[in-house]
Amino acid sequence: QVQLQESGPGLVKPSETLSLTCTVSGASLSSSYWYWIRQPAGKGLEWIGRIHTNGNTIYNPSLKSRVTMSVDTPKNQFSLKLNSMTAADTAVYYCARSASSAGSFYYYVDVWGEGTTVTVSS
Amino acid sequence: EIVLTQSPGTLSLSPGERATLSCRASQSVSSSCLAWYQQKPGQAPRLLIYGASSRATGIADRFSGSGSGTDFTLTISRLEPADFAVYYCQQYANAPFTFGGGTKVEIK
């Protein structure tokens, strides 16, 4: 059974950089896309970006200038860095795995981590 | 960017009733790359439907998805107490892979 677990600081100061790690258990990190998604309290879901195990990334244009994702295959982990944090970045951050239907080039999110709450405050 | 509009914002129904949730896209979603998720308070979303109409593993058959192009529907045939939650659609055809704003299904 695949499980994902986010880890990182719960509190970040304005203008600082958020660093989160997602540890995957029960499955190999190889040959798939891995996602970061966030959700401000009481609001909807926002797709941050995805990374393939070969290092290819796609970021949400609204965050692209501030986001970096990376993969550490030996550790079965992938990471998110978001710089220049502001109060608007306060949210629950989820990491997620994707899957595709047989023969499809398109990937949907099928397994989510439990999420980690990040608050931006001085 | 594909904008997904979900309606209604809130659906007030009783257990046993049928729920029909709509997700409309601002442009056609290629290959019916549309997924539905259920989210309960304090929990991560859970995949219900992918490919517009394929049920995810372990999802009850009272959940069904339909549609193509720009109009998609999630139907819950007979609501059970555990089904009262917020439901989101997401398109995964074109980055950024946007979500709808959600529909809350509440107990009437």
Short mmCIF file of C-alpha atoms in Angstrom, two decimals:
data_model
loop_
_atom_site.label_atom_id
_atom_site.label_comp_id
_atom_site.label_asym_id
_atom_site.label_seq_id
_atom_site.Cartn_x
_atom_site.Cartn_y
_atom_site.Cartn_z
CA GLN A 1 0.00 0.00 0.00
CA VAL A 2 1.49 3.28 -1.13
CA GLN A 3 1.83 5.96 1.51
CA LEU A 4 3.13 9.51 1.26
CA GLN A 5 4.21 11.63 4.19
CA GLU A 6 5.01 15.33 4.07
CA SER A 7 7.57 16.82 6.44
CA GLY A 8 8.86 20.30 7.05
CA PRO A 9 8.45 23.37 9.23
CA GLY A 10 4.97 24.35 10.30
CA LEU A 11 5.93 28.00 10.62
CA VAL A 12 7.85 30.13 8.13
CA LYS A 13 8.70 33.83 8.38
CA PRO A 14 7.68 36.23 5.62
CA SER A 15 10.23 36.47 2.79
CA GLU A 16 11.84 33.15 3.81
CA THR A 17 11.93 29.92 1.80
CA LEU A 18 9.67 26.97 2.55
CA SER A 19 11.25 23.54 2.19
CA LEU A 20 9.04 20.45 2.28
CA THR A 21 9.90 16.81 1.70
CA CYS A 22 7.59 13.97 0.77
CA THR A 23 8.68 10.46 1.72
CA VAL A 24 7.14 7.64 -0.27
CA SER A 25 6.70 4.17 1.17
CA GLY A 26 5.23 1.05 -0.34
CA ALA A 27 6.25 1.98 -3.87
CA SER A 28 9.28 3.03 -5.83
CA LEU A 29 9.67 6.61 -6.88
CA SER A 30 10.75 5.50 -10.32
CA SER A 31 8.97 6.24 -13.58
CA SER A 32 6.07 8.38 -12.49
CA TYR A 33 5.01 11.92 -11.88
CA TRP A 34 4.86 13.35 -8.36
CA TYR A 35 2.81 16.35 -7.36
CA TRP A 36 2.53 19.19 -4.88
CA ILE A 37 -0.91 20.71 -4.23
CA ARG A 38 -1.96 23.20 -1.58
CA GLN A 39 -5.18 24.33 0.08
CA PRO A 40 -5.65 27.49 2.15
CA ALA A 41 -7.91 26.99 5.12
CA GLY A 42 -11.55 26.85 4.07
CA LYS A 43 -10.70 27.23 0.39
CA GLY A 44 -10.19 25.10 -2.69
CA LEU A 45 -7.24 23.16 -4.07
CA GLU A 46 -4.37 24.75 -6.00
CA TRP A 47 -2.01 22.70 -8.14
CA ILE A 48 1.59 23.81 -7.51
CA GLY A 49 3.45 21.56 -9.92
CA ARG A 50 4.75 18.13 -10.74
CA ILE A 51 8.08 16.40 -11.21
CA HIS A 52 9.01 13.22 -13.01
CA THR A 53 11.65 10.90 -11.66
CA ASN A 54 13.81 11.92 -14.64
CA GLY A 55 13.79 15.45 -13.25
CA ASN A 56 11.36 17.03 -15.73
CA THR A 57 9.11 19.58 -14.09
CA ILE A 58 5.99 21.60 -14.83
CA TYR A 59 5.03 24.42 -12.49
CA ASN A 60 1.88 26.46 -12.10
CA PRO A 61 2.61 29.74 -13.93
CA SER A 62 1.23 31.66 -10.97
CA LEU A 63 4.04 30.26 -8.77
CA LYS A 64 6.68 29.38 -11.34
CA SER A 65 9.10 32.15 -10.43
CA ARG A 66 9.23 30.98 -6.80
CA VAL A 67 9.02 27.18 -7.04
CA THR A 68 11.66 24.50 -7.31
CA MET A 69 10.98 20.77 -7.14
CA SER A 70 13.52 17.99 -6.92
CA VAL A 71 13.68 14.22 -6.62
CA ASP A 72 15.97 12.01 -4.51
CA THR A 73 15.40 8.54 -5.91
CA PRO A 74 17.76 6.62 -3.55
CA LYS A 75 15.91 8.08 -0.56
CA ASN A 76 12.49 7.62 -2.23
CA GLN A 77 11.74 11.27 -1.57
CA PHE A 78 10.81 14.36 -3.52
CA SER A 79 10.88 17.95 -2.37
CA LEU A 80 9.34 21.38 -2.78
CA LYS A 81 10.99 24.75 -2.25
CA LEU A 82 8.91 27.91 -2.36
CA ASN A 83 10.75 31.17 -1.83
CA SER A 84 9.67 34.67 -0.86
CA MET A 85 6.87 33.35 1.29
CA THR A 86 3.99 35.66 2.23
CA ALA A 87 0.82 35.26 4.27
CA ALA A 88 -0.97 34.28 1.06
CA ASP A 89 1.11 31.08 1.01
CA THR A 90 -0.36 29.91 4.31
CA ALA A 91 -2.04 26.60 3.50
CA VAL A 92 -2.10 22.85 3.91
CA TYR A 93 0.47 21.43 1.51
CA TYR A 94 -0.12 17.98 0.03
CA CYS A 95 2.23 15.75 -1.87
CA ALA A 96 0.68 13.19 -4.19
CA ARG A 97 1.38 10.37 -6.60
CA SER A 98 -0.06 10.06 -10.07
CA ALA A 99 -1.12 7.17 -12.22
CA SER A 100 -2.22 6.75 -15.80
CA SER A 101 -4.64 4.51 -17.61
CA ALA A 102 -3.12 1.83 -19.80
CA GLY A 103 -1.82 3.37 -22.98
CA SER A 104 -2.54 6.93 -21.86
CA PHE A 105 -0.06 9.80 -21.73
CA TYR A 106 -2.16 11.58 -19.14
CA TYR A 107 -1.66 11.25 -15.40
CA TYR A 108 -4.21 11.76 -12.65
CA VAL A 109 -3.53 12.03 -8.93
CA ASP A 110 -4.46 8.77 -7.23
CA VAL A 111 -2.76 8.82 -3.83
CA TRP A 112 -2.41 11.80 -1.50
CA GLY A 113 -0.34 12.43 1.59
CA GLU A 114 -2.18 13.52 4.70
CA GLY A 115 -0.97 17.10 4.25
CA THR A 116 1.10 19.43 6.37
CA THR A 117 -0.01 22.84 7.60
CA VAL A 118 2.32 25.72 6.83
CA THR A 119 1.76 29.13 8.40
CA VAL A 120 3.59 32.23 7.29
CA SER A 121 4.00 34.64 10.16
CA SER A 122 6.70 36.66 11.87
CA GLU B 1 -5.42 27.86 -18.42
CA ILE B 2 -8.58 25.77 -18.26
CA VAL B 3 -11.03 27.16 -15.70
CA LEU B 4 -13.37 24.63 -14.10
CA THR B 5 -16.67 25.89 -12.69
CA GLN B 6 -18.54 23.59 -10.34
CA SER B 7 -22.21 23.94 -9.55
CA PRO B 8 -24.04 24.19 -7.35
CA GLY B 9 -21.80 25.53 -4.65
CA THR B 10 -23.81 23.72 -2.01
CA LEU B 11 -26.26 20.84 -2.41
CA SER B 12 -28.62 20.15 0.49
CA LEU B 13 -30.02 16.62 0.30
CA SER B 14 -31.24 13.82 2.54
CA PRO B 15 -29.71 10.34 2.84
CA GLY B 16 -31.08 8.10 0.13
CA GLU B 17 -31.52 10.92 -2.36
CA ARG B 18 -29.69 11.30 -5.64
CA ALA B 19 -26.95 13.92 -5.98
CA THR B 20 -25.96 15.44 -9.31
CA LEU B 21 -22.84 17.61 -9.38
CA SER B 22 -21.71 19.58 -12.39
CA CYS B 23 -18.25 20.59 -13.58
CA ARG B 24 -17.99 22.86 -16.61
CA ALA B 25 -14.70 23.65 -18.34
CA SER B 26 -13.80 26.90 -20.09
CA GLN B 27 -12.46 24.87 -23.02
CA SER B 28 -12.65 21.28 -24.12
CA VAL B 29 -10.81 18.82 -21.89
CA SER B 30 -8.76 16.49 -24.07
CA SER B 31 -9.34 12.75 -23.87
CA SER B 32 -11.83 13.23 -21.03
CA CYS B 33 -8.96 13.85 -18.62
CA LEU B 34 -11.27 14.77 -15.79
CA ALA B 35 -11.10 13.42 -12.24
CA TRP B 36 -13.39 13.76 -9.23
CA TYR B 37 -12.24 13.83 -5.60
CA GLN B 38 -14.07 13.66 -2.30
CA GLN B 39 -12.77 15.58 0.70
CA LYS B 40 -13.98 15.36 4.28
CA PRO B 41 -13.04 17.88 6.98
CA GLY B 42 -9.46 17.51 8.14
CA GLN B 43 -8.66 14.87 5.53
CA ALA B 44 -6.84 14.76 2.23
CA PRO B 45 -8.91 14.43 -0.92
CA ARG B 46 -9.69 10.90 -2.14
CA LEU B 47 -9.86 9.92 -5.79
CA LEU B 48 -13.32 8.78 -6.88
CA ILE B 49 -13.37 8.99 -10.67
CA TYR B 50 -10.73 9.38 -13.39
CA GLY B 51 -11.02 9.54 -17.14
CA ALA B 52 -14.42 11.20 -16.59
CA SER B 53 -16.17 7.89 -15.93
CA SER B 54 -13.80 5.25 -14.50
CA ARG B 55 -14.23 4.48 -10.83
CA ALA B 56 -11.07 4.32 -8.76
CA THR B 57 -10.19 1.16 -6.88
CA GLY B 58 -12.51 0.50 -3.95
CA ILE B 59 -15.05 3.19 -4.85
CA ALA B 60 -18.68 2.16 -4.44
CA ASP B 61 -20.77 1.80 -7.58
CA ARG B 62 -23.25 4.41 -6.38
CA PHE B 63 -20.64 6.92 -7.59
CA SER B 64 -20.62 7.46 -11.34
CA GLY B 65 -19.08 10.00 -13.66
CA SER B 66 -20.08 11.06 -17.13
CA GLY B 67 -19.49 13.73 -19.72
CA SER B 68 -16.97 14.88 -22.26
CA GLY B 69 -15.69 18.04 -23.88
CA THR B 70 -16.64 20.86 -21.52
CA ASP B 71 -19.46 19.34 -19.45
CA PHE B 72 -18.96 16.68 -16.81
CA THR B 73 -21.19 15.24 -14.10
CA LEU B 74 -20.66 13.28 -10.92
CA THR B 75 -23.74 11.38 -9.76
CA ILE B 76 -24.23 9.74 -6.39
CA SER B 77 -27.22 7.48 -6.87
CA ARG B 78 -28.29 7.12 -3.24
CA LEU B 79 -26.59 9.25 -0.65
CA GLU B 80 -25.23 7.53 2.40
CA PRO B 81 -24.21 9.40 5.58
CA ALA B 82 -20.51 9.00 4.67
CA ASP B 83 -21.04 10.79 1.34
CA PHE B 84 -21.68 14.21 2.85
CA ALA B 85 -18.48 16.02 1.97
CA VAL B 86 -16.93 18.45 -0.52
CA TYR B 87 -16.35 17.25 -4.07
CA TYR B 88 -13.77 18.66 -6.48
CA CYS B 89 -13.22 18.09 -10.16
CA GLN B 90 -9.79 18.42 -11.76
CA GLN B 91 -8.60 18.41 -15.35
CA TYR B 92 -5.26 16.78 -16.03
CA ALA B 93 -5.05 17.28 -19.76
CA ASN B 94 -3.37 20.67 -19.91
CA ALA B 95 -1.00 22.22 -17.38
CA PRO B 96 -1.69 23.91 -15.06
CA PHE B 97 -3.86 21.00 -13.95
CA THR B 98 -6.64 23.07 -12.46
CA PHE B 99 -9.31 22.22 -9.90
CA GLY B 100 -12.89 23.39 -9.70
CA GLY B 101 -13.99 25.41 -6.70
CA GLY B 102 -15.83 22.48 -5.14
CA THR B 103 -19.40 21.47 -4.35
CA LYS B 104 -20.38 20.86 -0.76
CA VAL B 105 -22.97 18.14 -0.29
CA GLU B 106 -24.64 18.72 3.06
CA ILE B 107 -27.37 17.00 4.99
CA LYS B 108 -30.76 18.65 4.57
#
